[in-house]
Coordinates of C-alpha atoms in Angstrom, one line a residue:
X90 CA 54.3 119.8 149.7
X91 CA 53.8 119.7 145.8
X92 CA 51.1 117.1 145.1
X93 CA 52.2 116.5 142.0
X94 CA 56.0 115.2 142.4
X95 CA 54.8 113.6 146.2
X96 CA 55.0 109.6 146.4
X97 CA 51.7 110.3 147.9
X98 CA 49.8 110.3 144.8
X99 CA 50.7 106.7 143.7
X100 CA 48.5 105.9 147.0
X101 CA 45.6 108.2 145.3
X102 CA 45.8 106.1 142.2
X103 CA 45.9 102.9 143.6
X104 CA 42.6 103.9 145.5
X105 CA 40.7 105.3 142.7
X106 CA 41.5 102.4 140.6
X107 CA 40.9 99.6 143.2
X108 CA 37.5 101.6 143.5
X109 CA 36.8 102.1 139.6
X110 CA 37.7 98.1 139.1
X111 CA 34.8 96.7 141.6
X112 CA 32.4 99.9 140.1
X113 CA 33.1 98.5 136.8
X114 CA 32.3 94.8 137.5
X115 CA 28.8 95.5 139.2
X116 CA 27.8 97.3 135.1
X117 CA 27.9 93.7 134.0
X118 CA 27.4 91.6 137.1
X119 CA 24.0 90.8 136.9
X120 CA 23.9 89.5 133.6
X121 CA 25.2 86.2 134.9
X122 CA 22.5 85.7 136.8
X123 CA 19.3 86.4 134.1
X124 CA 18.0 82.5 133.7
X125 CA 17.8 82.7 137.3
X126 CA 15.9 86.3 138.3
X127 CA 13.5 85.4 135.5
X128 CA 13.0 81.9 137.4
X129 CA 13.0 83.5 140.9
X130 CA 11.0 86.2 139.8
X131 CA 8.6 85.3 137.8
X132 CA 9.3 87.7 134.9
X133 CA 9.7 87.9 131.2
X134 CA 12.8 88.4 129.0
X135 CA 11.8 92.3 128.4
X136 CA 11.6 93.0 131.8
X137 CA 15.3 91.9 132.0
X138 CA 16.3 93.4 129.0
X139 CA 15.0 96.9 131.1
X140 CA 16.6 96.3 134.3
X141 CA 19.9 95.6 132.6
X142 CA 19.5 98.7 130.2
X143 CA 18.1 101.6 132.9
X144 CA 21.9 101.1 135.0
X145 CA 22.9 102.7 131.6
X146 CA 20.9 105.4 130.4
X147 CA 21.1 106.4 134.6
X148 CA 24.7 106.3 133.8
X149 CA 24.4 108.3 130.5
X150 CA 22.4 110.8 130.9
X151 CA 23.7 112.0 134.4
X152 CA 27.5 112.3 132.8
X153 CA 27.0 116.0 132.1
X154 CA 25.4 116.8 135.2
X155 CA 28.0 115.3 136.8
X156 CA 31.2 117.0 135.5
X157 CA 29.4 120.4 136.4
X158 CA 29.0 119.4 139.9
X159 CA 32.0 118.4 139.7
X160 CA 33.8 121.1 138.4
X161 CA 31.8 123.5 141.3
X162 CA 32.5 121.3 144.6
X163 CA 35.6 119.2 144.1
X164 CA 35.3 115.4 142.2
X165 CA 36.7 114.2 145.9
X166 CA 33.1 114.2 147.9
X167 CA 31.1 112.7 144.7
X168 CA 33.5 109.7 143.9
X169 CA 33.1 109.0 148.1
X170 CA 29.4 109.2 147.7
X171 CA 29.2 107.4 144.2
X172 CA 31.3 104.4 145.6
X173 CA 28.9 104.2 148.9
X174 CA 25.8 104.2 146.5
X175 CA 26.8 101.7 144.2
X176 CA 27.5 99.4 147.0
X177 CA 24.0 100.1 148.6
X178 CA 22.5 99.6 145.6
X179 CA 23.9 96.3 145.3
X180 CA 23.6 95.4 148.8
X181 CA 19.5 96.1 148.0
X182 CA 20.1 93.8 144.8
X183 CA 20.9 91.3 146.8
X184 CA 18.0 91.5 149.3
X185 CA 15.6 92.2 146.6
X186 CA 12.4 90.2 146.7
X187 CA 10.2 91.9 144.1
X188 CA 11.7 93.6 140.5
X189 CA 10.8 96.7 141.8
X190 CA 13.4 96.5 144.6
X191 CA 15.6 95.1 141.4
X192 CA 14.7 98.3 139.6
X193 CA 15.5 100.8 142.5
X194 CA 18.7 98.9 143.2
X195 CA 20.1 99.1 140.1
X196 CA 18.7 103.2 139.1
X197 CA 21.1 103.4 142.7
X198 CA 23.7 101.7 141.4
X199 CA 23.4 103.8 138.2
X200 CA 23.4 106.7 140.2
X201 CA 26.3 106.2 142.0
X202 CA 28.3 104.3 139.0
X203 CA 27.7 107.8 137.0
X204 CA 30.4 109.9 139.1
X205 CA 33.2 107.5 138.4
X206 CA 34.8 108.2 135.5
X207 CA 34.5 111.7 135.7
X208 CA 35.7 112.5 138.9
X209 CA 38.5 109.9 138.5
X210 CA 39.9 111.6 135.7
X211 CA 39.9 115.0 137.5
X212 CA 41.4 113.6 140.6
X213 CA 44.0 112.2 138.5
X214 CA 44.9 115.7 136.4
X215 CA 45.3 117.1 140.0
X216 CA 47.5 114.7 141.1
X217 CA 49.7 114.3 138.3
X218 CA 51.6 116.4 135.5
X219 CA 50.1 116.3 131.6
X220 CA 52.5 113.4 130.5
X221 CA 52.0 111.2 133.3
X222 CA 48.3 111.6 133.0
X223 CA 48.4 110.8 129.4
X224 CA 50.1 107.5 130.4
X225 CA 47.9 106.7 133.2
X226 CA 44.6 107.5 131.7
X227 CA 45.1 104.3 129.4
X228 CA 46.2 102.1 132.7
X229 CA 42.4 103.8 134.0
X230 CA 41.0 102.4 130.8
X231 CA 42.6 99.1 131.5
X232 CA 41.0 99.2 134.9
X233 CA 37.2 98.8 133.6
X234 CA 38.4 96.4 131.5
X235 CA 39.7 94.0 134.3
X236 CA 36.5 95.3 135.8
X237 CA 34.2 93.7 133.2
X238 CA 37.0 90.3 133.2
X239 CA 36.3 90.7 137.0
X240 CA 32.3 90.2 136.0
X241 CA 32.9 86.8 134.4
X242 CA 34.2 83.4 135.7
X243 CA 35.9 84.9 138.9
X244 CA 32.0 86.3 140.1
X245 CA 30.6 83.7 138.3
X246 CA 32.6 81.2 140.4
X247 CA 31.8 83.4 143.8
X248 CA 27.9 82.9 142.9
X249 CA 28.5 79.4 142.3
X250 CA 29.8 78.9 145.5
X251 CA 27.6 81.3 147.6
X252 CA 24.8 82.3 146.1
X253 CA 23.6 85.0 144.1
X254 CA 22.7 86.8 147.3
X255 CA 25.5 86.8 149.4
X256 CA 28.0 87.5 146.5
X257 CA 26.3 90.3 145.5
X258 CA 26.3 91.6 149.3
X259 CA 29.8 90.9 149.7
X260 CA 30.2 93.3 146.4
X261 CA 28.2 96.0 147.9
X262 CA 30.0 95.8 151.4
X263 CA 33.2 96.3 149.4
X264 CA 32.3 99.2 147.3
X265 CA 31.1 100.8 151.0
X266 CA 34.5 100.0 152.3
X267 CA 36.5 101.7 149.4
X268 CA 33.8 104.7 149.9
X269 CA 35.2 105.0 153.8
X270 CA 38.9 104.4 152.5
X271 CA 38.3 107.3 149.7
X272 CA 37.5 109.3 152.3
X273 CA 40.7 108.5 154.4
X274 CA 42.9 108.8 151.5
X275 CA 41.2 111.6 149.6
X276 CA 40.4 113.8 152.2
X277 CA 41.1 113.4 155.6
X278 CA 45.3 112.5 155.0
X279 CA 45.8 115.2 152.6
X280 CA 44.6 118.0 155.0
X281 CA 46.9 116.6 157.8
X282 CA 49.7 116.8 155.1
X283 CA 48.8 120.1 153.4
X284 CA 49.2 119.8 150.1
X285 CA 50.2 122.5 147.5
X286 CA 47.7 123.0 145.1
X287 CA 49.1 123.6 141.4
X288 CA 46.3 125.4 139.7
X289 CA 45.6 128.7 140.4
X290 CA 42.1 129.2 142.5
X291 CA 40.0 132.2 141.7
X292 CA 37.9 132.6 144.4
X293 CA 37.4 136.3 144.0
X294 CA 35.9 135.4 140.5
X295 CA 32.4 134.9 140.3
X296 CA 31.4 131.9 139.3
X297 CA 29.6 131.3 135.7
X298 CA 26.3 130.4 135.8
X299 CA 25.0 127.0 134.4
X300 CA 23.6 128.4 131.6
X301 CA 26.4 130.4 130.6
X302 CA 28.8 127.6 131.3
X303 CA 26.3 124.9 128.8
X304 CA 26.3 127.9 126.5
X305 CA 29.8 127.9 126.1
X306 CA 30.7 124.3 126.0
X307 CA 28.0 122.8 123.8
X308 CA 29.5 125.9 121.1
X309 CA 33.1 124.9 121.4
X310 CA 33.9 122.9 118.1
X311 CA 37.0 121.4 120.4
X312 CA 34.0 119.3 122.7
X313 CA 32.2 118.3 119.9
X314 CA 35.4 117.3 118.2
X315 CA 36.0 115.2 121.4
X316 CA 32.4 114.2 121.9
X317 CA 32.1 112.4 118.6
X318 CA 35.5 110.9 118.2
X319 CA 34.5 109.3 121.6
X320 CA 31.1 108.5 120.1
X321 CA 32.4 106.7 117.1
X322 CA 34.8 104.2 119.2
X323 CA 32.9 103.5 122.2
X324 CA 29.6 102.3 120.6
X325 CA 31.1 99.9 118.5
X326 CA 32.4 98.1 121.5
X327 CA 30.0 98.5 124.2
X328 CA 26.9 98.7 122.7
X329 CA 27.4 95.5 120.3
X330 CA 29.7 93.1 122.2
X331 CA 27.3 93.6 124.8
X332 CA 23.9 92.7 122.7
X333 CA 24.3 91.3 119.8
X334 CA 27.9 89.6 119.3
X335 CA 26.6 86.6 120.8
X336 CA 23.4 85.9 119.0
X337 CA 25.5 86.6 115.8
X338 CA 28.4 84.0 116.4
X339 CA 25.3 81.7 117.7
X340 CA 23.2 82.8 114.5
X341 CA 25.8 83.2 111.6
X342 CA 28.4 80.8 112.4
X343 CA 26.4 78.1 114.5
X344 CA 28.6 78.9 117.3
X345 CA 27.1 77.2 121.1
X346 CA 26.8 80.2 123.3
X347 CA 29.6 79.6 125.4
X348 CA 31.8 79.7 122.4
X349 CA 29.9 82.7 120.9
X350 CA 31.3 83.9 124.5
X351 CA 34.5 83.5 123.7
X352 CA 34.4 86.4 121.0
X353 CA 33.7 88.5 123.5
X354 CA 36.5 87.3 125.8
X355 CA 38.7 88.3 122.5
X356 CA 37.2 91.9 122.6
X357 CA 37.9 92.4 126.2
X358 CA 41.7 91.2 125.7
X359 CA 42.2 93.7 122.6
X360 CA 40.3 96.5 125.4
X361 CA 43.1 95.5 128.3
X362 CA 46.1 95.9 126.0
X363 CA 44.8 99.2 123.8
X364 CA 44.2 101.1 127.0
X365 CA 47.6 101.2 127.9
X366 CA 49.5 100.5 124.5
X367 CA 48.3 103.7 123.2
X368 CA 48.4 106.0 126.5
X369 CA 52.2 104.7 126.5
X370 CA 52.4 105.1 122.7
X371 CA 50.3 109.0 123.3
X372 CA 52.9 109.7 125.7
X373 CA 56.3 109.1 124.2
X374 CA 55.3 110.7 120.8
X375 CA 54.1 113.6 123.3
X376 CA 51.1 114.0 121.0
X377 CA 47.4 112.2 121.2
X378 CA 45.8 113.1 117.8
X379 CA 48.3 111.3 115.2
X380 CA 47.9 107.9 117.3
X381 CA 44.2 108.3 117.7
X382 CA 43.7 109.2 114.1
X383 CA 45.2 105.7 113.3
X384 CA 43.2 103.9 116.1
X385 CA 40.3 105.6 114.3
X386 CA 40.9 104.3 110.8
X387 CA 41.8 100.5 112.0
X388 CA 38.5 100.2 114.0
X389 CA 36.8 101.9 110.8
X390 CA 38.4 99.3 108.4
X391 CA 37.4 96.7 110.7
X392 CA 33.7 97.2 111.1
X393 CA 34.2 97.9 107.0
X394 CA 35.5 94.5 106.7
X395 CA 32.1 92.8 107.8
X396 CA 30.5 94.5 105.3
X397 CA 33.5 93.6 102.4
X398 CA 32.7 89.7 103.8
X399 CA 28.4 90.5 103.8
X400 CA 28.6 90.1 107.2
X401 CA 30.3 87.2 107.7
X402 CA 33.9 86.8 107.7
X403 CA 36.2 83.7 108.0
X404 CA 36.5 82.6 111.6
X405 CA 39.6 83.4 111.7
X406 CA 39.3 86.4 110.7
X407 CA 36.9 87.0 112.9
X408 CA 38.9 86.5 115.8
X409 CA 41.1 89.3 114.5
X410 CA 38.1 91.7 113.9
X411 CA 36.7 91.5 117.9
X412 CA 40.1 92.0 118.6
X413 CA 40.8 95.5 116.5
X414 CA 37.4 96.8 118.1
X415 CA 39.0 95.7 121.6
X416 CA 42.2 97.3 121.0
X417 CA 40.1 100.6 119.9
X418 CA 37.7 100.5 123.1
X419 CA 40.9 100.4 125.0
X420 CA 42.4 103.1 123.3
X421 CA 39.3 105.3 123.5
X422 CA 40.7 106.7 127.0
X423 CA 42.8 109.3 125.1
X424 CA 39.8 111.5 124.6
X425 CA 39.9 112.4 128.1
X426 CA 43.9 112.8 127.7
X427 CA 42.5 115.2 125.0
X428 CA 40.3 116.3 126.8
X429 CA 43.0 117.3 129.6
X430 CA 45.5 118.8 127.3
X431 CA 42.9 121.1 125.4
X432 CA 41.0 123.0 128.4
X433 CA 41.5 124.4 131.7
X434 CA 41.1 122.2 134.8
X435 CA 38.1 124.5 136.0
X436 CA 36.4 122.4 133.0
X437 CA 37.4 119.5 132.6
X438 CA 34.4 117.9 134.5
X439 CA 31.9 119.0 132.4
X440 CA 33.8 118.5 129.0
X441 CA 34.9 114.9 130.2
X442 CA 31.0 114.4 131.0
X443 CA 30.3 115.9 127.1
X444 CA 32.9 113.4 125.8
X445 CA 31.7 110.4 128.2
X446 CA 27.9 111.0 127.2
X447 CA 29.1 110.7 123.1
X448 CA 30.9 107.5 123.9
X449 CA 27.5 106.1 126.0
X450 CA 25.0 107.8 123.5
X451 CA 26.7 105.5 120.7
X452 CA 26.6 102.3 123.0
X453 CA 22.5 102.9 124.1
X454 CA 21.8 103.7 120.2
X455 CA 23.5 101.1 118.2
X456 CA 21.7 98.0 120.1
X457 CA 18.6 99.6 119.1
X458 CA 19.0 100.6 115.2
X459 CA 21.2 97.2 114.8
X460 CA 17.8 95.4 116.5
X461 CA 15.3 96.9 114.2
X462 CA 17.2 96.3 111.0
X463 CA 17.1 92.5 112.3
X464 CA 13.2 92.9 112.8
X465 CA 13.1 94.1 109.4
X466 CA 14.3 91.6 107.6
X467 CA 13.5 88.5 109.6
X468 CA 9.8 89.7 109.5
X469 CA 9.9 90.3 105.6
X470 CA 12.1 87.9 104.0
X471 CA 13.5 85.6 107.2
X472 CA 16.6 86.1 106.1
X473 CA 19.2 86.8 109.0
X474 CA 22.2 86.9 106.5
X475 CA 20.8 90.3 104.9
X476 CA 19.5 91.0 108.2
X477 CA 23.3 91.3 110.1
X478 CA 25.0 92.4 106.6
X479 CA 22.7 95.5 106.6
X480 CA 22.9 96.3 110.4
X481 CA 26.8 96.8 110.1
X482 CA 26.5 99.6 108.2
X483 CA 25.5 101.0 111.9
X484 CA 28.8 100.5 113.6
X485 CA 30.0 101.7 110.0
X486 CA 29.0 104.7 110.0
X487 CA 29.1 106.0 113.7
X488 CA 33.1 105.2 112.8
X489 CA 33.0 107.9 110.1
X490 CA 31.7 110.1 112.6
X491 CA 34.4 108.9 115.3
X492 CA 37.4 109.5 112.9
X493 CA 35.5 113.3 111.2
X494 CA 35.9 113.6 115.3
X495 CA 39.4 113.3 115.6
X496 CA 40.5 115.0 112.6
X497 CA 38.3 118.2 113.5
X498 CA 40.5 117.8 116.7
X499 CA 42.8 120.6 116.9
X500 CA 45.7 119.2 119.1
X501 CA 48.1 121.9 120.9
X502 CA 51.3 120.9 120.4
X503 CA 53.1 123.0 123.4
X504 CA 52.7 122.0 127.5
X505 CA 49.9 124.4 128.7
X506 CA 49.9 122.5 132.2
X507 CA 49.4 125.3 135.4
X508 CA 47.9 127.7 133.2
X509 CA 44.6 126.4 133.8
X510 CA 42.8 130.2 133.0
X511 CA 43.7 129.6 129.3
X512 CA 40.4 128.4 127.6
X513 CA 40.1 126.8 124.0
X514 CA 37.9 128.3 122.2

């Protein structure tokens, strides 16, 4: 049976995407429970700050490792394993009663919440033909989104009415359970229905060695066209919304956090309908770089626009700015539709991982350079206006870089699906 046209493969996606939506929630999980972990545990703000950080940088700098292992064994066995450990690391979490047990719980859950997105979007390009994937891929995007929705008032409400402890448990028994049903649905049914693989296997090739392999991708101009149009898009997004958007509605617009909050909320509603606007929009036009190119340019004019306004634009326009960096987040998944159209299945693990470690690079760095500018000028002249003015020339410029990405991007135009020993060079 061909995998690609069976009604099969609808169960496949539901699975991976049921898994990928309670992976996604356990990124941003503990962050409701800070006040609460420093007051249980006895432990200052920076030791926080760490423990919600290393999940990340685990996540990041495993992505390349990741698509090469994937690309040799199959994504199948590593999305089962990386399910089961990011439930066990959470299940720790929860029985943690030292931050060391914090620390090892969440490096597990980094571990495990590093095979995901990878290994999703290769099971997904062999389940289903180029133009289908182009559309789902933005519905995948979507997913996290809901995932990090998932992470707010819905677990916030579960804590409130358990405890930290046991909704954290119930999370990582969960993420377990979707390990064991992977394995059903991934494995054990499709050898029982004997699938007929699309791509052609060379198994009398030998294979290329690591080095060789690196060699070849870190010198394609394609992947580093990819890698820094995610880079410029993700960043933005990620690493701002999640550090500093709240002590800057809080600090330049005397916002109370919970409405500060609600900027985010914004962001994460322009992320759920960009993800699968433009992977609908991608796949109509039967083309990704013209749409991307334009995704590119908004996000750049809006992170411009804070700097037009010195940092601080009308409320209202406000609103519409968190929203056009949402709507690009959510559009961001089209790299990997890029990615999917532009080289051979044999490696598309390892490129996705290049592209995914661009996007994550951007998120870990512009916290940091946006943080010391503050210092700067809060230590020289006190004055936070100048401070958050001068720090958007961050986002600013790693947009420049995200839309250089795309147009370096040399699209191909014609199907290339099944001929997966064609290599871009």
């Amino acid at each position: 049976m061909d995998k690609r046209n069976s009604k099969y493969r609808w169960i496949v996606f539901v699975s991976v995407l049921f898994t990928y939506l309670l992976m996604a929630s356990q990124r941003t999980a503990p962050g409701l429970i800070t006040e609460q972990l420093m007051r249980d545990f006895h432990v200052a703000a920076s030791t926080i700050g760490l423990l919600t950080s290393i999940q990340f940088f685990v996540y990041t700098s495993l992505q390349i490792p990741m698509g090469i292992l994937a690309d040799r064994y199959g994504p199948n066995f590593f999305l089962i394993i990386g399910a089961t450990l990011t439930g066990l690391g959470t299940i720790i979490y929860s029985f943690g009663t030292h931050e060391f047990v914090l620390f090892f719980a969440r490096i597990l859950t980094g571990i495990g919440d590093a095979t995901i997105w990878v290994n999703m979007v290769l099971i997904l390009a062999q389940w289903f033909h180029t133009k289908e994937f182009v559309r789902l891929i933005g519905l995948a995007g979507m997913t996290g989104s809901l995932g990090f929705l998932l992470a707010t008032v819905p677990f916030s409400a579960w804590i409130d009415l358990l405890g930290w402890r046991v909704a954290f448990f119930t999370a990582g028994f969960l993420l377990c359970c979707c390990g064991v049903l992977l394995y059903f649905v991934l494995i054990k049914k499709p050898q029982r229905i004997s699938f007929v693989e699309q791509e052609v296997v060379t198994h009398n090739v030998q294979r290329e060695n690591t080095v060789a392999l690196l060699r070849r991708i870190f010198s394609n101009r394609q992947a580093w066209a990819l890698f820094f149009c995610h880079f410029g898009v993700v960043g933005g997004y990620v690493g701002f919304i999640s550090s500093w958007a709240v002590p800057y509605g809080m600090n330049m617009y005397e916002m109370t956090r919970s409405e500060a909050s609600q900027l985010i909320m914004i962001g994460l509603i322009g992320a759920l309908i960009g993800a699968p606007l433009f992977g609908w929009i991608s796949s109509q036009l039967e083309m990704i770089k013209r749409p991307y190119i334009v995704v590119q340019m908004t996000v750049l004019i809006g992170w411009f626009t804070f700097l037009l306004y010195k940092g601080q634009p009308t409320p209202y326009l406000l609103i519409i700015l968190f929203f056009i960096i949402g709507i690009g987040y959510g559009a961001s998944a089209l790299s990997f539709a890029a990615v999917r159209k532009s080289f051979s299945l044999k490696d598309s693990g390892i490129v996705s991982g290049f592209v995914n470690t661009g996007g994550f690079l951007s998120a870990v760095l512009l916290p940091i350079i946006f943080g010391l500018i503050l210092d700067y000028f809060q230590s020289t002249s006190g004055n936070l206006v100048d401070g958050y003015y001068y720090s958007f020339i961050t986002p600013v410029l790693f947009s420049i870089m995200g839309l250089i990405g795309i147009i370096s991007y040399k699209e191909k135009l014609q199907e290339t699906e099944d001929k997966t020993n064609i290599h871009t060079s």
